[in-house]
mmCIF file of C-alpha atoms in Angstrom:
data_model
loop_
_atom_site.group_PDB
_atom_site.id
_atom_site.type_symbol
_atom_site.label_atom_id
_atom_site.label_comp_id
_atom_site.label_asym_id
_atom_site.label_seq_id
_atom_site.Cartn_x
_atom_site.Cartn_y
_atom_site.Cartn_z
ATOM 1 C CA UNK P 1 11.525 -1.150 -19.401
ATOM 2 C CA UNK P 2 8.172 0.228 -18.548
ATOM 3 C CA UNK P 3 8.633 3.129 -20.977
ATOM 4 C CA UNK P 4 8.807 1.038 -23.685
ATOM 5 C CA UNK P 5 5.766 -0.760 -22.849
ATOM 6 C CA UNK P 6 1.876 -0.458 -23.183
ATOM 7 C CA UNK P 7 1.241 -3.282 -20.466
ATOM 8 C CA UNK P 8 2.306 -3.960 -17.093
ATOM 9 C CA UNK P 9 0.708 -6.937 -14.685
ATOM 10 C CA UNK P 10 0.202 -5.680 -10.628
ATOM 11 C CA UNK P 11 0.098 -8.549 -9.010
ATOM 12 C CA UNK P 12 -2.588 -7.730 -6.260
ATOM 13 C CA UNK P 13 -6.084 -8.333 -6.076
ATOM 14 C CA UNK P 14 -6.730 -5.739 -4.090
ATOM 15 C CA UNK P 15 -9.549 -2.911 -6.068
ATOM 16 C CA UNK P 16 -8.074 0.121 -4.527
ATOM 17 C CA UNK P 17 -4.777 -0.213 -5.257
ATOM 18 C CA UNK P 18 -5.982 -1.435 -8.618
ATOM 19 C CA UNK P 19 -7.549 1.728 -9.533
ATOM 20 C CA UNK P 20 -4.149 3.770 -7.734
ATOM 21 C CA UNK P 21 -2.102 1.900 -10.209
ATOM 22 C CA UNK P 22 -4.171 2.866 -13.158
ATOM 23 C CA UNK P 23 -4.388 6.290 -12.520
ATOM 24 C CA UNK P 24 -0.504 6.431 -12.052
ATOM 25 C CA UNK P 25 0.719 4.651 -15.353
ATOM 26 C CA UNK P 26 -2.425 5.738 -17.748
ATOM 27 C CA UNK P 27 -0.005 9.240 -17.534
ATOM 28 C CA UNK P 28 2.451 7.002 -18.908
ATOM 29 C CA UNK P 29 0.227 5.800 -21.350
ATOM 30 C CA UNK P 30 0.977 1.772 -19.553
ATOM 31 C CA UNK P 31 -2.109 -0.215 -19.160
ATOM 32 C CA UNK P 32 -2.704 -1.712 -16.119
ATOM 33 C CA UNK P 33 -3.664 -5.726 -15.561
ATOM 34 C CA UNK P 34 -4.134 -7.056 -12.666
ATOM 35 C CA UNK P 35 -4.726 -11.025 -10.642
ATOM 36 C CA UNK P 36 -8.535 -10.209 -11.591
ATOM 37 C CA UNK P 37 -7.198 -10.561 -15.413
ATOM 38 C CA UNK P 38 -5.722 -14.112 -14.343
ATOM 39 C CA UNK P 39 -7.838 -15.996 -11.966
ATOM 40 C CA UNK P 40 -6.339 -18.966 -12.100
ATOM 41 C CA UNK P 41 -3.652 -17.745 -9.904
ATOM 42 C CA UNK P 42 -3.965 -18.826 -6.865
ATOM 43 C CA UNK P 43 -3.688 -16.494 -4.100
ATOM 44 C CA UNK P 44 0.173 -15.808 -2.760
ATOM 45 C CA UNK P 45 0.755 -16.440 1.099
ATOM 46 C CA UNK P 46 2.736 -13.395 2.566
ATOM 47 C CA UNK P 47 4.952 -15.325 5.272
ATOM 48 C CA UNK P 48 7.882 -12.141 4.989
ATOM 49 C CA UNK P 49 9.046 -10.527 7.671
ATOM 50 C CA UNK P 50 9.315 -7.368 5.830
ATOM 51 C CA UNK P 51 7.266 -5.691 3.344
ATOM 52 C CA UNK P 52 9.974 -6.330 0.613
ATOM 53 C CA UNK P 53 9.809 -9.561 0.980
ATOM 54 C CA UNK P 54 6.144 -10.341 0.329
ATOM 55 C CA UNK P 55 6.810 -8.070 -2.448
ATOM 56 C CA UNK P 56 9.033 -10.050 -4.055
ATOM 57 C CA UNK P 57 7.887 -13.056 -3.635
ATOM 58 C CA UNK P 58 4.766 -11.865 -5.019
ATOM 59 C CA UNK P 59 6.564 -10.819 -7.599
ATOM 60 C CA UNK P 60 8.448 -13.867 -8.273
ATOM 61 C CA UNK P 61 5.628 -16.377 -8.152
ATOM 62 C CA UNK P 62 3.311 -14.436 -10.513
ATOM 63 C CA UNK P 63 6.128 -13.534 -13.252
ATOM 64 C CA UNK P 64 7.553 -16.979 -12.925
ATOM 65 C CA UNK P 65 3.570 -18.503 -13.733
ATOM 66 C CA UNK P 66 2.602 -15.883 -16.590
ATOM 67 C CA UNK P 67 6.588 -15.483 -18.036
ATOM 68 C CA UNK P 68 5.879 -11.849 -17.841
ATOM 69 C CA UNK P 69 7.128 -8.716 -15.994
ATOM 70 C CA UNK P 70 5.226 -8.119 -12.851
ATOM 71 C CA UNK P 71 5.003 -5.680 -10.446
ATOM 72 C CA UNK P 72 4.088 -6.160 -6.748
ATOM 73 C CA UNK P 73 3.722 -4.240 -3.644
ATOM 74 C CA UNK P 74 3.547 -5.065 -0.106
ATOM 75 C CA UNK P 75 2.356 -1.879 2.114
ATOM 76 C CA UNK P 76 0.839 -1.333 5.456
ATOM 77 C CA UNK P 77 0.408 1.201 8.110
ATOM 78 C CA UNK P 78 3.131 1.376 10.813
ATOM 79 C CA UNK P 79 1.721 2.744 14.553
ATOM 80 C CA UNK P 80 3.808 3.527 16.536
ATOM 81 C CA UNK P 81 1.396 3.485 19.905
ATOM 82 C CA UNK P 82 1.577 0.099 19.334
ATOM 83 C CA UNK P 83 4.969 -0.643 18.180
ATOM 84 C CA UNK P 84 5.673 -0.892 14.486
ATOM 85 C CA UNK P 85 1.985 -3.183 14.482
ATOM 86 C CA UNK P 86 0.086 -3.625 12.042
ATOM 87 C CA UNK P 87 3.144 -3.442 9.733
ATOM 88 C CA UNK P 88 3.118 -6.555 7.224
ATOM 89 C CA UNK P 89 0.428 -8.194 8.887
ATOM 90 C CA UNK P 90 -2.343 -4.653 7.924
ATOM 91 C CA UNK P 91 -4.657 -6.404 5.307
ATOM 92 C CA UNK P 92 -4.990 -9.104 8.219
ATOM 93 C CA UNK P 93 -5.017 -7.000 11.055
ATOM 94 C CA UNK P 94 -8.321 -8.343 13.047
ATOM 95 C CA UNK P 95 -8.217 -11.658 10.550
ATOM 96 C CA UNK P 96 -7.191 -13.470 7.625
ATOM 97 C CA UNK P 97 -10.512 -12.257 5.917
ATOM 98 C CA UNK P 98 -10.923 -9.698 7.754
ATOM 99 C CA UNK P 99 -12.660 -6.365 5.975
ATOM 100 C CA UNK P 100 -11.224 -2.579 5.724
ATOM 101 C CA UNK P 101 -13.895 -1.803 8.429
ATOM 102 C CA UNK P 102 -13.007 -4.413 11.292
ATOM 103 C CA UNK P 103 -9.416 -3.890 10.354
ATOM 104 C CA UNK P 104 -9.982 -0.132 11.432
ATOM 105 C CA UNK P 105 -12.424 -0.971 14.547
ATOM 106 C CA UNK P 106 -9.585 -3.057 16.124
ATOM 107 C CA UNK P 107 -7.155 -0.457 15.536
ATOM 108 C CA UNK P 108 -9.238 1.719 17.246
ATOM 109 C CA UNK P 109 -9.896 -0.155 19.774
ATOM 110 C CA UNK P 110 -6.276 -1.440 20.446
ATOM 111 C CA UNK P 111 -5.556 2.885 20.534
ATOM 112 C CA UNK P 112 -8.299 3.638 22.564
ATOM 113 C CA UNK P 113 -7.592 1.339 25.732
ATOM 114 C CA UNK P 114 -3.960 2.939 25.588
ATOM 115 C CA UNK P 115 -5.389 6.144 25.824
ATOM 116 C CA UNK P 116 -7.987 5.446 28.528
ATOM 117 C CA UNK P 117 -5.544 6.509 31.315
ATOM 118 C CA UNK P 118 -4.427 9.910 29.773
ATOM 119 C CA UNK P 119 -6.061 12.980 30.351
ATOM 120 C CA UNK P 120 -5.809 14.471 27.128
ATOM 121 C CA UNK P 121 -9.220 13.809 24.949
ATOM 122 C CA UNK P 122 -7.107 14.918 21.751
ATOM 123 C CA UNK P 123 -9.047 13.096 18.842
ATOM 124 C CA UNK P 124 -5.519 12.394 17.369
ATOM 125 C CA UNK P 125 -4.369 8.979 18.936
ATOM 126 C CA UNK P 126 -1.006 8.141 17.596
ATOM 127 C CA UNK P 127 1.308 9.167 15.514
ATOM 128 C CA UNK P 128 2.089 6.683 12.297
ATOM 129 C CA UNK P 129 3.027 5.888 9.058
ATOM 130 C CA UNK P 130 2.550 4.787 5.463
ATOM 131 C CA UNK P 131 4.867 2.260 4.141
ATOM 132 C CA UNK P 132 5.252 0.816 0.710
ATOM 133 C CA UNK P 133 8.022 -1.394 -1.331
ATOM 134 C CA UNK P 134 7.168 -2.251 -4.997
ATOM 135 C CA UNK P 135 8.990 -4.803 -6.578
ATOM 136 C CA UNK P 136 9.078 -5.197 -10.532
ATOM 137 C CA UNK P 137 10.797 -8.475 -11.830
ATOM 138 C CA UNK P 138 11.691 -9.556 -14.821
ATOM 139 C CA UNK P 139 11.373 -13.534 -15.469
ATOM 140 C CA UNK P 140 13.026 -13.456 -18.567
ATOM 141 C CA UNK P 141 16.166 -12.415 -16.608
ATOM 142 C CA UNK P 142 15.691 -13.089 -13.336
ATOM 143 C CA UNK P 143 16.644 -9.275 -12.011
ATOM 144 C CA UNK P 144 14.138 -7.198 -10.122
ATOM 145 C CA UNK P 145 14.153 -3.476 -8.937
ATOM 146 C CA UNK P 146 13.051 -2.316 -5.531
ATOM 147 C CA UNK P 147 11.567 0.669 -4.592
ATOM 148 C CA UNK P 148 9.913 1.822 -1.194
ATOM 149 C CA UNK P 149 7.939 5.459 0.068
ATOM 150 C CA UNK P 150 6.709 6.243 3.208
ATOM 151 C CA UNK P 151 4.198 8.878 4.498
ATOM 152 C CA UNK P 152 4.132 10.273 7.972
ATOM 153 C CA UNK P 153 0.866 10.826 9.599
ATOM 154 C CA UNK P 154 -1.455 10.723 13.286
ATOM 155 C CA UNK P 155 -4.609 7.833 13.524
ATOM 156 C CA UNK P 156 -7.175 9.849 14.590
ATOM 157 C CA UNK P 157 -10.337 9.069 16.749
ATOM 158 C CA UNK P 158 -12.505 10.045 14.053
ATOM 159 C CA UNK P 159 -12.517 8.586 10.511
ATOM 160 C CA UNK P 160 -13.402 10.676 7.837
ATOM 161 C CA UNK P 161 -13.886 9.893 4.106
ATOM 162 C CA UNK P 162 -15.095 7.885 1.804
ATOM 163 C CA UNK P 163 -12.254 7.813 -0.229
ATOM 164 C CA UNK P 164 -9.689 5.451 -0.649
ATOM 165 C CA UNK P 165 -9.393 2.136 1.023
ATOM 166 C CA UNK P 166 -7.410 0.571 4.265
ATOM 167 C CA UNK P 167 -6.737 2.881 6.632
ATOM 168 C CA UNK P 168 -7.347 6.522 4.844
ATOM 169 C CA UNK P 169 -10.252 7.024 7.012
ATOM 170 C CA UNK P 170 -7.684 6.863 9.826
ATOM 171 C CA UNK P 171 -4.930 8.257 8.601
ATOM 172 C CA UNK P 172 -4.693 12.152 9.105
ATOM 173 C CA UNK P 173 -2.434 14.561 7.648
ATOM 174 C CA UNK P 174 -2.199 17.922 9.781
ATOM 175 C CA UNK P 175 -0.568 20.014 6.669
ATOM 176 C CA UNK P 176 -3.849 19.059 4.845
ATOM 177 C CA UNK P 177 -6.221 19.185 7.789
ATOM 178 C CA UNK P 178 -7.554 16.003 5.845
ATOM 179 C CA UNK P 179 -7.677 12.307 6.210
ATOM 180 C CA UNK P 180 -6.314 10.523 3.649
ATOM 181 C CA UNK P 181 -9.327 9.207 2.492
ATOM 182 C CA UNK P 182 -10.553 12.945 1.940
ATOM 183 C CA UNK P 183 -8.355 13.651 -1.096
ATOM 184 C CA UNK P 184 -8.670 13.942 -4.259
ATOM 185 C CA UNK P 185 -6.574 10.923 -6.545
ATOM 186 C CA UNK P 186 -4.273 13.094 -7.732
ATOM 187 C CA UNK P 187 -3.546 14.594 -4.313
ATOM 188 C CA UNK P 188 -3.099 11.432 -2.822
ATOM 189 C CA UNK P 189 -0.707 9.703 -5.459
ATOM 190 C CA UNK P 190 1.675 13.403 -4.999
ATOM 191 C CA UNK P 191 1.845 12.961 -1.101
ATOM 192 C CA UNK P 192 1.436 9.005 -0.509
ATOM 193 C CA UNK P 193 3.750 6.034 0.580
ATOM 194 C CA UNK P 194 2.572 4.001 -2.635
ATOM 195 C CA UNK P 195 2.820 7.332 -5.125
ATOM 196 C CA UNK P 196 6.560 8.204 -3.758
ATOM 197 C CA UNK P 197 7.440 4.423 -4.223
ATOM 198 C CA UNK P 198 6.164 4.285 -7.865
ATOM 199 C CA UNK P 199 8.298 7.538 -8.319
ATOM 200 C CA UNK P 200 11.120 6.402 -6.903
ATOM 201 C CA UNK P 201 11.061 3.352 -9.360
ATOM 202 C CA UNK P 202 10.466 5.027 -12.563
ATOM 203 C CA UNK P 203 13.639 6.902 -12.107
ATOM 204 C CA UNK P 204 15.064 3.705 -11.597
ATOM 205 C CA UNK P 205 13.420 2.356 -14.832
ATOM 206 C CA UNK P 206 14.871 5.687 -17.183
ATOM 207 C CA UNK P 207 18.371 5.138 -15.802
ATOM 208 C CA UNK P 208 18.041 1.425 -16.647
ATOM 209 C CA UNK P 209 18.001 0.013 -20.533
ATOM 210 C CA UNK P 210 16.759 -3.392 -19.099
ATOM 211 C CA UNK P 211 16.183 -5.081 -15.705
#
């Protein structure tokens, strides 16, 4: 479907991903609109369990309103110092409007007391990883295709980085000796969670005729 189309509608407000999805499918020559095109959408509450879930309910709601083909993702970063956590609940992490920045100081701090009995004074406090599930649904027929990518990485002590958004600062990656926030676009969408996912389910999209 998306082959044969110049527009696609990501159903997330959020500015980085925005400008992620942008740079993926202006290769494909797809333009990208987004809930900032359509503010009269109200917000979507992400109650799922699991990040395919939000994902397709996002979906859902926002190609059921506009009666057009939308594509949604629900990602986060999974620690596993503490467990699986943030997982679905990352955007929110230290609040329901909580910012990238107090998102990453309670991470940090949740890591650090951990660590406060170890000897080590490695700045590398966790190992961890990138999830990602798109969702693309079709209203006009009701089906939908899933797709998910993960990225394995360490939280480190030290952010570094000013690009990206989230986590990136956090989120290092020893075969680059970088953060994630410290590459370039195009390195980023070849190595991350939400760049495998999108790959994933455009091979899904040339093996199907319609969804």
């Amino acid at each position: 479907m998306l082959q044969d189309s110049d527009l696609i509608i990501v159903a997330t407000r959020n500015p980085g991903k925005v400008k992620e999805f942008e740079h993926a499918f202006s290769q494909l020559g797809i333009q990208v609109k987004s809930m900032f095109d359509y503010p009269e959408l109200p917000e979507v509450v992400e109650d799922g369990t699991t990040f395919a879930e939000n994902a397709l309910k996002k979906a859902k709601t926002v190609g059921d309103a506009l009666g057009l083909p939308v594509l949604a993702d629900d990602s986060g970063l999974c620690v596993d110092e503490l467990d699986g956590r943030p997982g679905v609940y990352s955007a929110r992490f230290a609040g329901e409007q909580a910012t990238d920045q107090e998102n990453n100081k309670k991470l940090l701090r949740l890591l650090e007391d951990k660590k406060m009995g170890d000897d080590t004074q490695l700045p590398l406090l966790s190992t961890a990883r990138f999830v990602c599930t798109l969702v693309l649904y079709n209203p006009a027929s009701g089906a939908s295709l899933e797709a998910s990518g993960e990225v394995d990485g360490w939280i480190t002590a030290e952010p570094a980085g000013c690009g990206g958004f989230g986590y990136d600062p956090l989120f290092y990656l020893p075969d680059y000796e970088k953060t994630m926030a410290e590459l370039s676009m195009e390195d980023k969408q070849a190595i991350s969670h939400r760049g495998a996912a999108l790959r994933s389910l455009i091979g899904m999209l040339k093996q199907e005729t319609t969804i």
